[in-house]
Amino acid sequence: MSVRRTPILAIAAAVVLGVSIASPAVAAEKSPPPATVEEALNSGGAAAGIEFGITGPVMVSSGAPKGRRPASEAPSHSSGDGVTTATAINVKCTATVDQPHYSSGAGGAIYKTRITCTGYGLATVSVKVNGLLRYDYATSSTDTGNIVWQTRASSSQTQTVVVNGISKTFYTPVAGNGGRGTGFWHATSTFQITSPLQSNVASKSYLIFKTI
């Protein structure tokens, strides 16, 4: 007896999460996700990026580290006592999610989320990434009528990312693996700058049919 499954949605977009500080966060405008598994697979895991955030000056200690600042930006201004200054902060982090794959080191399925940050006003930011790896048995990439997801692995990690530096890699799972199988593998990560200031939360998914 066949089991009725529900067609899934998958967002296959490179996501940008930004933080600039001064007024309430503005929600991201997301591109419409693929309506079916077929559309998600045909998208090749790539679509337009998403930018969100707010801008403005913030009060920081006079000794706070600062990243590169565009020449057009006005310098920070002292509050008069040498303790605090008003400085412009604008940091954006680009997140990419690799396709789920077999890892010989882990002995099964994993996927990676990579975060790169650029901007000025801060030397580093803390970024939190939550990952979820799911699997559905299927005989081919066209076997999309019935989807019953199994959660295979999850993760939650916070790392310090250098602004205008190299990318940081976040693994799902952090230890172990998500098993093996032939079918649809669905990786979803959510990310947020958590310190020293908070950004909006963004997410990205990668869906692929393969044997792991």
mmCIF file of C-alpha atoms in Angstrom, residues 8-175:
data_model
loop_
_atom_site.group_PDB
_atom_site.id
_atom_site.type_symbol
_atom_site.label_atom_id
_atom_site.label_comp_id
_atom_site.label_asym_id
_atom_site.label_seq_id
_atom_site.Cartn_x
_atom_site.Cartn_y
_atom_site.Cartn_z
ATOM 1 C CA ILE A 8 7.965 19.765 -0.222
ATOM 2 C CA LEU A 9 9.319 23.276 -0.529
ATOM 3 C CA ALA A 10 13.046 23.915 -0.711
ATOM 4 C CA ILE A 11 14.854 27.214 -0.661
ATOM 5 C CA ALA A 12 18.030 26.908 -2.683
ATOM 6 C CA ALA A 13 19.406 30.408 -2.300
ATOM 7 C CA ALA A 14 22.706 31.854 -1.163
ATOM 8 C CA VAL A 15 21.742 33.980 1.825
ATOM 9 C CA VAL A 16 23.287 37.131 3.142
ATOM 10 C CA LEU A 17 22.732 38.131 6.745
ATOM 11 C CA GLY A 18 23.667 41.615 7.818
ATOM 12 C CA VAL A 19 23.904 43.641 10.968
ATOM 13 C CA SER A 20 24.133 47.381 11.344
ATOM 14 C CA ILE A 21 22.911 48.878 14.507
ATOM 15 C CA ALA A 22 20.607 51.730 15.450
ATOM 16 C CA SER A 23 16.973 50.929 14.770
ATOM 17 C CA PRO A 24 14.792 47.776 14.906
ATOM 18 C CA ALA A 25 15.732 44.960 12.536
ATOM 19 C CA VAL A 26 13.974 44.796 9.186
ATOM 20 C CA ALA A 27 12.728 41.405 8.044
ATOM 21 C CA ALA A 28 14.302 39.954 4.920
ATOM 22 C CA GLU A 29 12.411 39.818 1.651
ATOM 23 C CA LYS A 30 12.812 36.227 0.522
ATOM 24 C CA SER A 31 12.678 35.014 -3.052
ATOM 25 C CA PRO A 32 9.828 32.561 -3.702
ATOM 26 C CA PRO A 33 11.075 29.012 -2.982
ATOM 27 C CA PRO A 34 10.691 26.232 -5.564
ATOM 28 C CA ALA A 35 7.188 24.804 -5.396
ATOM 29 C CA THR A 36 8.169 21.176 -5.942
ATOM 30 C CA VAL A 37 11.047 18.794 -5.452
ATOM 31 C CA GLU A 38 11.621 18.821 -9.224
ATOM 32 C CA GLU A 39 11.995 22.609 -9.280
ATOM 33 C CA ALA A 40 14.372 22.506 -6.333
ATOM 34 C CA LEU A 41 16.534 19.868 -8.026
ATOM 35 C CA ASN A 42 16.523 21.728 -11.337
ATOM 36 C CA SER A 43 17.550 24.962 -9.634
ATOM 37 C CA GLY A 44 20.980 23.425 -9.033
ATOM 38 C CA GLY A 45 21.065 24.743 -5.474
ATOM 39 C CA ALA A 46 21.598 28.352 -6.540
ATOM 40 C CA ALA A 47 19.373 31.419 -6.693
ATOM 41 C CA ALA A 48 19.553 35.138 -5.984
ATOM 42 C CA GLY A 49 21.149 36.156 -2.703
ATOM 43 C CA ILE A 50 19.187 37.758 0.118
ATOM 44 C CA GLU A 51 20.340 40.870 1.968
ATOM 45 C CA PHE A 52 18.869 42.234 5.152
ATOM 46 C CA GLY A 53 19.843 44.452 8.044
ATOM 47 C CA ILE A 54 19.842 48.019 9.293
ATOM 48 C CA THR A 55 22.444 50.780 9.416
ATOM 49 C CA GLY A 56 23.404 53.575 11.774
ATOM 50 C CA PRO A 57 25.881 54.748 14.428
ATOM 51 C CA VAL A 58 26.292 53.049 17.792
ATOM 52 C CA MET A 59 28.094 54.000 20.991
ATOM 53 C CA VAL A 60 31.108 51.829 21.698
ATOM 54 C CA SER A 61 34.109 52.044 24.018
ATOM 55 C CA SER A 62 36.957 54.120 22.641
ATOM 56 C CA GLY A 63 39.175 51.056 22.617
ATOM 57 C CA ALA A 64 36.779 48.871 20.629
ATOM 58 C CA PRO A 65 38.366 47.187 17.576
ATOM 59 C CA LYS A 66 37.299 48.476 14.201
ATOM 60 C CA GLY A 67 37.450 46.846 10.780
ATOM 61 C CA ARG A 68 38.193 48.621 7.535
ATOM 62 C CA ARG A 69 36.075 51.710 6.908
ATOM 63 C CA PRO A 70 35.312 53.142 3.457
ATOM 64 C CA ALA A 71 37.037 56.468 2.792
ATOM 65 C CA SER A 72 33.618 58.092 2.373
ATOM 66 C CA GLU A 73 32.654 57.313 5.974
ATOM 67 C CA ALA A 74 33.063 60.075 8.541
ATOM 68 C CA PRO A 75 35.447 59.274 11.409
ATOM 69 C CA SER A 76 34.208 58.389 14.867
ATOM 70 C CA HIS A 77 33.518 61.265 17.237
ATOM 71 C CA SER A 78 34.668 61.354 20.852
ATOM 72 C CA SER A 79 32.052 61.845 23.523
ATOM 73 C CA GLY A 80 34.410 64.286 25.219
ATOM 74 C CA ASP A 81 35.641 62.090 28.062
ATOM 75 C CA GLY A 82 37.645 59.676 25.941
ATOM 76 C CA VAL A 83 35.587 56.708 27.154
ATOM 77 C CA THR A 84 33.002 56.232 24.390
ATOM 78 C CA THR A 85 32.711 57.098 20.725
ATOM 79 C CA ALA A 86 29.961 56.988 18.136
ATOM 80 C CA THR A 87 31.055 54.787 15.260
ATOM 81 C CA ALA A 88 29.381 53.450 12.143
ATOM 82 C CA ILE A 89 29.053 49.674 11.944
ATOM 83 C CA ASN A 90 28.092 47.748 8.861
ATOM 84 C CA VAL A 91 28.800 44.009 8.726
ATOM 85 C CA LYS A 92 27.292 41.525 6.294
ATOM 86 C CA CYS A 93 27.890 37.790 6.357
ATOM 87 C CA THR A 94 27.400 35.508 3.377
ATOM 88 C CA ALA A 95 26.257 31.960 4.130
ATOM 89 C CA THR A 96 26.519 29.017 1.753
ATOM 90 C CA VAL A 97 25.325 25.456 2.354
ATOM 91 C CA ASP A 98 27.208 22.619 0.660
ATOM 92 C CA GLN A 99 25.291 19.614 -0.618
ATOM 93 C CA PRO A 100 25.047 16.624 1.716
ATOM 94 C CA HIS A 101 27.799 14.145 0.917
ATOM 95 C CA TYR A 102 29.629 11.084 2.182
ATOM 96 C CA SER A 103 32.508 11.830 4.538
ATOM 97 C CA SER A 104 35.124 9.116 4.887
ATOM 98 C CA GLY A 105 36.282 10.685 8.137
ATOM 99 C CA ALA A 106 32.787 10.711 9.645
ATOM 100 C CA GLY A 107 31.758 7.422 8.027
ATOM 101 C CA GLY A 108 28.470 8.696 6.636
ATOM 102 C CA ALA A 109 26.474 11.699 5.488
ATOM 103 C CA ILE A 110 27.361 15.232 6.570
ATOM 104 C CA TYR A 111 27.109 18.734 5.152
ATOM 105 C CA LYS A 112 28.949 22.011 5.687
ATOM 106 C CA THR A 113 27.778 25.581 6.157
ATOM 107 C CA ARG A 114 30.346 28.263 5.346
ATOM 108 C CA ILE A 115 30.191 31.817 6.668
ATOM 109 C CA THR A 116 32.200 34.786 5.350
ATOM 110 C CA CYS A 117 31.814 38.298 6.773
ATOM 111 C CA THR A 118 32.747 41.679 5.293
ATOM 112 C CA GLY A 119 32.254 45.278 6.332
ATOM 113 C CA TYR A 120 33.603 47.803 8.816
ATOM 114 C CA GLY A 121 33.210 48.937 12.395
ATOM 115 C CA LEU A 122 33.945 45.550 14.013
ATOM 116 C CA ALA A 123 36.971 43.274 13.788
ATOM 117 C CA THR A 124 35.028 40.079 14.583
ATOM 118 C CA VAL A 125 31.470 38.857 15.070
ATOM 119 C CA SER A 126 30.016 35.728 16.651
ATOM 120 C CA VAL A 127 27.802 33.741 14.295
ATOM 121 C CA LYS A 128 25.439 30.978 15.392
ATOM 122 C CA VAL A 129 24.455 28.249 12.925
ATOM 123 C CA ASN A 130 21.776 25.616 13.521
ATOM 124 C CA GLY A 131 21.829 22.739 11.048
ATOM 125 C CA LEU A 132 19.335 20.001 10.160
ATOM 126 C CA LEU A 133 19.953 17.041 7.828
ATOM 127 C CA ARG A 134 16.934 15.036 6.640
ATOM 128 C CA TYR A 135 16.522 12.035 4.331
ATOM 129 C CA ASP A 136 13.749 10.405 2.310
ATOM 130 C CA TYR A 137 14.153 7.053 0.589
ATOM 131 C CA ALA A 138 13.500 7.267 -3.155
ATOM 132 C CA THR A 139 14.330 5.090 -6.153
ATOM 133 C CA SER A 140 15.075 7.966 -8.547
ATOM 134 C CA SER A 141 15.130 11.759 -8.777
ATOM 135 C CA THR A 142 11.656 11.641 -10.313
ATOM 136 C CA ASP A 143 10.199 9.690 -7.380
ATOM 137 C CA THR A 144 8.772 12.870 -5.859
ATOM 138 C CA GLY A 145 5.119 12.065 -5.319
ATOM 139 C CA ASN A 146 5.492 10.956 -1.726
ATOM 140 C CA ILE A 147 7.948 12.482 0.704
ATOM 141 C CA VAL A 148 8.355 11.174 4.248
ATOM 142 C CA TRP A 149 11.298 12.889 5.903
ATOM 143 C CA GLN A 150 13.537 11.257 8.474
ATOM 144 C CA THR A 151 15.722 13.490 10.625
ATOM 145 C CA ARG A 152 19.242 12.115 10.329
ATOM 146 C CA ALA A 153 21.361 14.751 12.102
ATOM 147 C CA SER A 154 21.295 18.206 13.668
ATOM 148 C CA SER A 155 23.781 20.712 15.029
ATOM 149 C CA SER A 156 24.096 24.016 16.869
ATOM 150 C CA GLN A 157 27.372 25.898 16.826
ATOM 151 C CA THR A 158 28.676 29.401 17.476
ATOM 152 C CA GLN A 159 32.016 30.536 16.074
ATOM 153 C CA THR A 160 33.938 33.795 15.891
ATOM 154 C CA VAL A 161 34.276 35.057 12.324
ATOM 155 C CA VAL A 162 36.879 37.662 11.372
ATOM 156 C CA VAL A 163 35.362 40.529 9.399
ATOM 157 C CA ASN A 164 37.130 40.774 6.020
ATOM 158 C CA GLY A 165 38.873 37.502 6.863
ATOM 159 C CA ILE A 166 38.632 33.875 5.783
ATOM 160 C CA SER A 167 35.407 31.879 5.963
ATOM 161 C CA LYS A 168 34.470 29.636 8.881
ATOM 162 C CA THR A 169 33.032 26.162 8.368
ATOM 163 C CA PHE A 170 30.205 24.714 10.466
ATOM 164 C CA TYR A 171 29.562 20.950 10.282
ATOM 165 C CA THR A 172 26.249 19.106 10.560
ATOM 166 C CA PRO A 173 26.492 16.990 12.581
ATOM 167 C CA VAL A 174 29.363 18.351 14.668
ATOM 168 C CA ALA A 175 30.377 14.747 15.474
#
